Tab-separated table of C-alpha atoms and ligand atoms in Angstrom:
chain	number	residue	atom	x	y	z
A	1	UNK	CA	106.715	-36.865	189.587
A	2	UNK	CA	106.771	-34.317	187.300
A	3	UNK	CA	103.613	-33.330	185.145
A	4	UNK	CA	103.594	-33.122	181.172
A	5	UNK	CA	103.020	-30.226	178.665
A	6	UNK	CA	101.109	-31.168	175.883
A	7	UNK	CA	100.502	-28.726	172.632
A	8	UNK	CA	96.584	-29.644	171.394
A	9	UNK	CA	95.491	-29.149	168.029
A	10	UNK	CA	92.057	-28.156	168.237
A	11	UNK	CA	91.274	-28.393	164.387
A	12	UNK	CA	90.063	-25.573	162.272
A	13	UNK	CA	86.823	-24.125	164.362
A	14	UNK	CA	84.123	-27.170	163.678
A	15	UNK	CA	83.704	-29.032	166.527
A	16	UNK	CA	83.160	-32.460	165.000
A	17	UNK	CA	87.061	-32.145	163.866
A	18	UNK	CA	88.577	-32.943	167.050
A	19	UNK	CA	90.908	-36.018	167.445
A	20	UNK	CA	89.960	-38.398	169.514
A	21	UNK	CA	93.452	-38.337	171.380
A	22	UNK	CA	92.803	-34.508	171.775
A	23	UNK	CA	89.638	-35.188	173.561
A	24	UNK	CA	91.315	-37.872	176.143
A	25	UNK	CA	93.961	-35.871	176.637
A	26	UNK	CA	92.078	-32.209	177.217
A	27	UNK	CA	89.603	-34.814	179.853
A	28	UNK	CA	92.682	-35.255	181.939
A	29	UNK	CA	94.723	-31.811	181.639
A	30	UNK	CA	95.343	-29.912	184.928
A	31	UNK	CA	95.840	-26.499	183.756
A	32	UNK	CA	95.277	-24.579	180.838
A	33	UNK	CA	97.709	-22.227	179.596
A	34	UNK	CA	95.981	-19.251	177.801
A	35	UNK	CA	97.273	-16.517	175.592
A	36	UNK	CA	96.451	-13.089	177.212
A	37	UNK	CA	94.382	-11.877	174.056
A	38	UNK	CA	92.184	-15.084	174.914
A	39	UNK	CA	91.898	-14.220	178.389
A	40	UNK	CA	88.453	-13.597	178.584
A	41	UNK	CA	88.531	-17.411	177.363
A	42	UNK	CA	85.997	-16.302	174.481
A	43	UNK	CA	88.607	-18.022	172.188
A	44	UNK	CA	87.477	-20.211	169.587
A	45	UNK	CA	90.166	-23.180	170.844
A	46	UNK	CA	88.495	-23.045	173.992
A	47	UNK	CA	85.208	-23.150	173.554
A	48	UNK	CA	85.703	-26.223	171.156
A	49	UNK	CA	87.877	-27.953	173.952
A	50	UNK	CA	85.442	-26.903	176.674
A	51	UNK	CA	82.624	-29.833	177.136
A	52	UNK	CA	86.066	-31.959	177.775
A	53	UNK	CA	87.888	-29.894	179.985
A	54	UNK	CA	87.897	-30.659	184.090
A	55	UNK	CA	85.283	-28.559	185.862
A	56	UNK	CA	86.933	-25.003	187.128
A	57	UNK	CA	89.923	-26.120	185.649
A	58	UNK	CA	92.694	-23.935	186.604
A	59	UNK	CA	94.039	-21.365	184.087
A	60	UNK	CA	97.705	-19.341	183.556
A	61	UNK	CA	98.042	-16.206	181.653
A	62	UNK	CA	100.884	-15.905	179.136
A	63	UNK	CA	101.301	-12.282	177.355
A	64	UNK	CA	102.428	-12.556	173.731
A	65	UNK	CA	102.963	-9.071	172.995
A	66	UNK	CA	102.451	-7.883	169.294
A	67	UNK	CA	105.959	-6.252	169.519
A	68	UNK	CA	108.848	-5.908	166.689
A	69	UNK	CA	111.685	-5.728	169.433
A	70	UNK	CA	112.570	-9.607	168.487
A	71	UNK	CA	115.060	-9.239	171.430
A	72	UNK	CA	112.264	-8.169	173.930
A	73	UNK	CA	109.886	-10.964	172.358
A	74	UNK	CA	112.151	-13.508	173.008
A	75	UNK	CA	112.695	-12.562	176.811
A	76	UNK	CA	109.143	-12.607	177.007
A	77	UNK	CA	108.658	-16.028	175.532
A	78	UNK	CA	111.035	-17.654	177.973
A	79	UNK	CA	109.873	-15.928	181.099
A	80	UNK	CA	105.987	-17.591	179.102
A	81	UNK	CA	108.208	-20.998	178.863
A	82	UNK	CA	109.164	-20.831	183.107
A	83	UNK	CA	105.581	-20.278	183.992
A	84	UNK	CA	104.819	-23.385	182.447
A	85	UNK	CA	107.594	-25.140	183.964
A	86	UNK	CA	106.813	-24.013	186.980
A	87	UNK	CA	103.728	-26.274	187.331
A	88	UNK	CA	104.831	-29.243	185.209
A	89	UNK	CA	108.085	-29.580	188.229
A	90	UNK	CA	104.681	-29.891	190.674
A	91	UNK	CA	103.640	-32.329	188.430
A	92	UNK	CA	100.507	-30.549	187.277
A	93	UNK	CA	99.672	-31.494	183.149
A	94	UNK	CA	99.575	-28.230	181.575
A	95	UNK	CA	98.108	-27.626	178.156
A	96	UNK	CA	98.152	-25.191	175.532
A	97	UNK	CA	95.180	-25.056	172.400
A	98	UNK	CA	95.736	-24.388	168.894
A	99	UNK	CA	93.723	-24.452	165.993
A	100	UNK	CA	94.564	-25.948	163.335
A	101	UNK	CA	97.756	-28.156	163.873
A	102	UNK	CA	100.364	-26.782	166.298
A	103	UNK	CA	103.174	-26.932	163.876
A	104	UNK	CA	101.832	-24.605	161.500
A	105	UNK	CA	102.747	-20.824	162.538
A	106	UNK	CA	101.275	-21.263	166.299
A	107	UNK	CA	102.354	-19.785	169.592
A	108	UNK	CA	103.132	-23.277	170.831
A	109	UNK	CA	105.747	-23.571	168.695
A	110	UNK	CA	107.918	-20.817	171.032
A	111	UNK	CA	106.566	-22.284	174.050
A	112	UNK	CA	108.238	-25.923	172.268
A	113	UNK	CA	111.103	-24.313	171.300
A	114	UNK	CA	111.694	-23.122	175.476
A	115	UNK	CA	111.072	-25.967	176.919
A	116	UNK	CA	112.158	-28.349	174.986
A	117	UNK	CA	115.830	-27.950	176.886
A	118	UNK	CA	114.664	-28.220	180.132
A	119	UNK	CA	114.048	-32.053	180.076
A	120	UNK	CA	110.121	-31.699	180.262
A	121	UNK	CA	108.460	-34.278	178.859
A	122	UNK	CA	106.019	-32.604	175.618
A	123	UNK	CA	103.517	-34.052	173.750
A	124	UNK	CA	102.287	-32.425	170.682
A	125	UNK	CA	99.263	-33.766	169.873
A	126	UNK	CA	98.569	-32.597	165.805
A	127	UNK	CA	95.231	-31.039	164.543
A	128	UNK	CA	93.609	-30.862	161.233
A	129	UNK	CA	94.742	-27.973	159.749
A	130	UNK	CA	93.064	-24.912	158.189
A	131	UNK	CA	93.909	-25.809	154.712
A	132	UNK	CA	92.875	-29.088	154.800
A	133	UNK	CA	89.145	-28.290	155.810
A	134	UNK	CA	89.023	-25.617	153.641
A	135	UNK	CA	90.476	-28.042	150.031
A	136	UNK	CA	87.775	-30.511	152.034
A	137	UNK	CA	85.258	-27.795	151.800
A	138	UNK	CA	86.238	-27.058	148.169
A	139	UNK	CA	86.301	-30.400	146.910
A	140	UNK	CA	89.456	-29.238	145.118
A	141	UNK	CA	92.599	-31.107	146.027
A	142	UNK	CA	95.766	-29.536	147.299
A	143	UNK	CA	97.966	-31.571	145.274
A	144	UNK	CA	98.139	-34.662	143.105
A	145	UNK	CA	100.694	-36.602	141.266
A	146	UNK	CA	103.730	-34.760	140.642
A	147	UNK	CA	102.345	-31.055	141.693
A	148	UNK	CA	104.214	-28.864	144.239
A	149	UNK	CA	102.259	-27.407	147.027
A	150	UNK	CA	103.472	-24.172	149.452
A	151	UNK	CA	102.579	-22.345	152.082
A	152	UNK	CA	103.067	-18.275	152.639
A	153	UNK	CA	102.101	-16.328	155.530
A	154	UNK	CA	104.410	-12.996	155.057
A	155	UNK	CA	104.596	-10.955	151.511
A	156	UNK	CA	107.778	-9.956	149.641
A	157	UNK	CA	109.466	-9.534	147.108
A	158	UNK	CA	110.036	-13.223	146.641
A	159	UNK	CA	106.788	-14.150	146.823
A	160	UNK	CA	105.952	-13.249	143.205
A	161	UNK	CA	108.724	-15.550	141.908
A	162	UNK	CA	107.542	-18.589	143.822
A	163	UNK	CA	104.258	-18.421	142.093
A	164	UNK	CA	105.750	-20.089	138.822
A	165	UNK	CA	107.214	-22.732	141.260
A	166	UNK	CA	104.034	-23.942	142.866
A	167	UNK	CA	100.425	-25.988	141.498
A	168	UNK	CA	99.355	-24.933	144.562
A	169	UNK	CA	99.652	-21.997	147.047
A	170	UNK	CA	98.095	-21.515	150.397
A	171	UNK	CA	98.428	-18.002	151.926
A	172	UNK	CA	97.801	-17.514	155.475
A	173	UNK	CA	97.121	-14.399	157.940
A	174	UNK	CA	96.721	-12.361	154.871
A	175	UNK	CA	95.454	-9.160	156.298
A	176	UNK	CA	98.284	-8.034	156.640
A	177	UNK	CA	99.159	-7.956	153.142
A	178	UNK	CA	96.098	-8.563	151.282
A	179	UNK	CA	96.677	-5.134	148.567
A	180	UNK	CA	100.213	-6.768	147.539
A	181	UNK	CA	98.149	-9.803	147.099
A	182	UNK	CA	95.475	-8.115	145.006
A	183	UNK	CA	97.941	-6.118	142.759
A	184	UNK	CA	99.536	-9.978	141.806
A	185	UNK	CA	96.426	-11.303	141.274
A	186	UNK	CA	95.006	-8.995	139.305
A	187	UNK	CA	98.402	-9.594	137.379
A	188	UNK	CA	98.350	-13.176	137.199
A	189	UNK	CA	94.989	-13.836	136.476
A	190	UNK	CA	94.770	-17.461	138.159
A	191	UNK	CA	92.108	-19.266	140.069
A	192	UNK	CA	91.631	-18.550	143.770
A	193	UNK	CA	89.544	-19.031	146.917
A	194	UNK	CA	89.427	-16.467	149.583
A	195	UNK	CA	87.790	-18.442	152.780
A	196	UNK	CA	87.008	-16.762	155.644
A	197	UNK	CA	85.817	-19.162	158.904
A	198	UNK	CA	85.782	-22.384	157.463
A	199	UNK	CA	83.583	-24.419	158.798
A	200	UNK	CA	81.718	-22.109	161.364
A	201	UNK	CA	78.389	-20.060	160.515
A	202	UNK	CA	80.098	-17.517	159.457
A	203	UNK	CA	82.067	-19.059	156.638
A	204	UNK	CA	82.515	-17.370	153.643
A	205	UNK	CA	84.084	-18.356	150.459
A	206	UNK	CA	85.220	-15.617	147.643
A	207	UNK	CA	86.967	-16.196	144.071
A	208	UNK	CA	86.276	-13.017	142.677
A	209	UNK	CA	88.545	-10.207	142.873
A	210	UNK	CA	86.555	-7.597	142.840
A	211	UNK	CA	84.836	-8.756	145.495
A	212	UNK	CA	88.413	-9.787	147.911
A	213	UNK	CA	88.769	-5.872	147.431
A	214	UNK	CA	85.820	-4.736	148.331
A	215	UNK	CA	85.595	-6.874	151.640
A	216	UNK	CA	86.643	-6.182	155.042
A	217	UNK	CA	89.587	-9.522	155.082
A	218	UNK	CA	89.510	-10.896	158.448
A	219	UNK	CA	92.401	-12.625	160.579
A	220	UNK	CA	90.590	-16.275	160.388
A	221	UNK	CA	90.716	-15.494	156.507
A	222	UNK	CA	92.791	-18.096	154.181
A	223	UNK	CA	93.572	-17.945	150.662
A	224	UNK	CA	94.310	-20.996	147.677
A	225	UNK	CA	95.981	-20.192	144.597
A	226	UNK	CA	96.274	-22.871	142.047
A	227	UNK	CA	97.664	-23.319	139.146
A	228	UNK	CA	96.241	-24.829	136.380
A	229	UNK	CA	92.954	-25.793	137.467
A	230	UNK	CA	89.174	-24.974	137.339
B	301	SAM	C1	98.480	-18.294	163.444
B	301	SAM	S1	97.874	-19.082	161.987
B	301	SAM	C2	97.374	-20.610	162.652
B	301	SAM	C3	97.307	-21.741	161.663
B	301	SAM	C4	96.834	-23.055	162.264
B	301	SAM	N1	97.783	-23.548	163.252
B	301	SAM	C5	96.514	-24.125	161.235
B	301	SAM	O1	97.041	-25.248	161.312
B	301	SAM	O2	95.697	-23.880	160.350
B	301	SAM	C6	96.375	-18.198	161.769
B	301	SAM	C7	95.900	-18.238	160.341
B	301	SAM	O3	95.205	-19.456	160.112
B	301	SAM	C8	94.166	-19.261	159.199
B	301	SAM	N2	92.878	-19.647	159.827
B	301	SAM	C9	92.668	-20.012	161.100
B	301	SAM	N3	91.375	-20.353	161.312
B	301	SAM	C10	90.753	-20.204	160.111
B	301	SAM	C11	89.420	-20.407	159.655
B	301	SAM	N4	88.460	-20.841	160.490
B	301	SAM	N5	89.123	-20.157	158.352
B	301	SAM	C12	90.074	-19.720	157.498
B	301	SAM	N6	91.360	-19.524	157.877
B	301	SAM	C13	91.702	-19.752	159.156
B	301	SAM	C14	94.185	-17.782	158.807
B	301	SAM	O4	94.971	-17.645	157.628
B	301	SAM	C15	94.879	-17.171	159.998
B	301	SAM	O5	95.454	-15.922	159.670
């Protein structure tokens, strides 16, 4: 009988924001598959899914590459896709950990995209995403009543035009454009929140520009641009 891959969401770094159908399923997982960068297993995803895991649970490598050649990434991503297969055809239940929710800009999503041709059985199981801990955290809704609500996590030159269209604007992995974001900003002249870590001891929360300069922005960083609001 053949084993089943299941895509976790973790949820977005505290603990206490598991799902409970994560947690049952991460008790009775066989193998874990884990990105290379996370080899080391220092991940946050893993040590929030850790106290449920299987003892010496058994691990896989997959290599994800921070490559442009989208040719070469996508060889790499199926050969990622057969290792998993691999075990779920000796019926081993493999998983793979997100944070956040799986469906929003994750590696799972190429491993979902592989298989999902090869008539394995998946299970995505979803997570509470970033964004939603961090409007939580806020207190400040994402949207209500007739707003319109986006999410960015590349710059160009459309981006400025879509900031008329949206009440609300969530921009992710911003490091790797955060001066195009501060040269709109300081254009625009609308409220944000810069949060960095939500929900973990190091969280920080910024909504001054000055300071979003002046700061080393990290990877786990998230902004929120609204429109209209205090
Ligand atoms: C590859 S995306 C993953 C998104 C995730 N699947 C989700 O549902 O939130 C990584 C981006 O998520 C955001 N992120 C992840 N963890 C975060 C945290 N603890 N605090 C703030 N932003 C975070 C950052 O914008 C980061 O660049």
């Amino acid at each position: 009988l053949a084993g089943i891959f299941y895509g976790i969401g973790i949820g977005p770094g505290d603990p206490d924001l598991i799902t409970l159908k994560a947690v049952k399923i991460l008790e009775k997982i066989d193998i874990l598959a884990i990105p290379e960068s996370k080899k080391e297993k220092g991940s946050v995803a893993y040590q929030i899914a850790k106290p449920f895991l299987k003892k010496n649970i058994e691990t896989i490598t997959l290599v994800f590459p921070m490559i442009i050649d989208e040719q070469k990434k996508e060889i790499i991503r199926k050969e990622n896709a057969e290792k998993i297969k691999l075990e779920i055809d000796k019926g081993k239940n493999v998983a793979f950990l997100t944070l956040g929710d799986p469906m929003i800009y994750s590696t799972y999503i190429y491993l979902l995209e592989n298989l999902k041709s090869n008539n394995i059985l998946i299970q995505t199981i979803p997570g509470i995403t970033t964004f939603s801990a961090i409007s939580a955290k806020l207190g400040i809704p994402i949207v209500k009543g007739d707003e319109k609500f986006g999410v960015i996590s590349s710059f160009d030159k459309e981006t400025e035009k879509i900031l008329e269209l949206f009440d609300c604007l969530v921009f992710m992995k911003i490091s790797a454009y955060k001066n195009e974001l501060i040269k709109i900003l300081k254009k625009i002249n609308r409220k944000f929140y810069l949060v960095s870590n939500v929900g973990k001891e190091n969280e920080k929360i910024i909504s001054d520009i000055g300071e979003f300069e002046n700061e080393e922005t990290t990877y786990f960083s998230t902004m929120i641009l609204f429109k209209g609001r205090d």
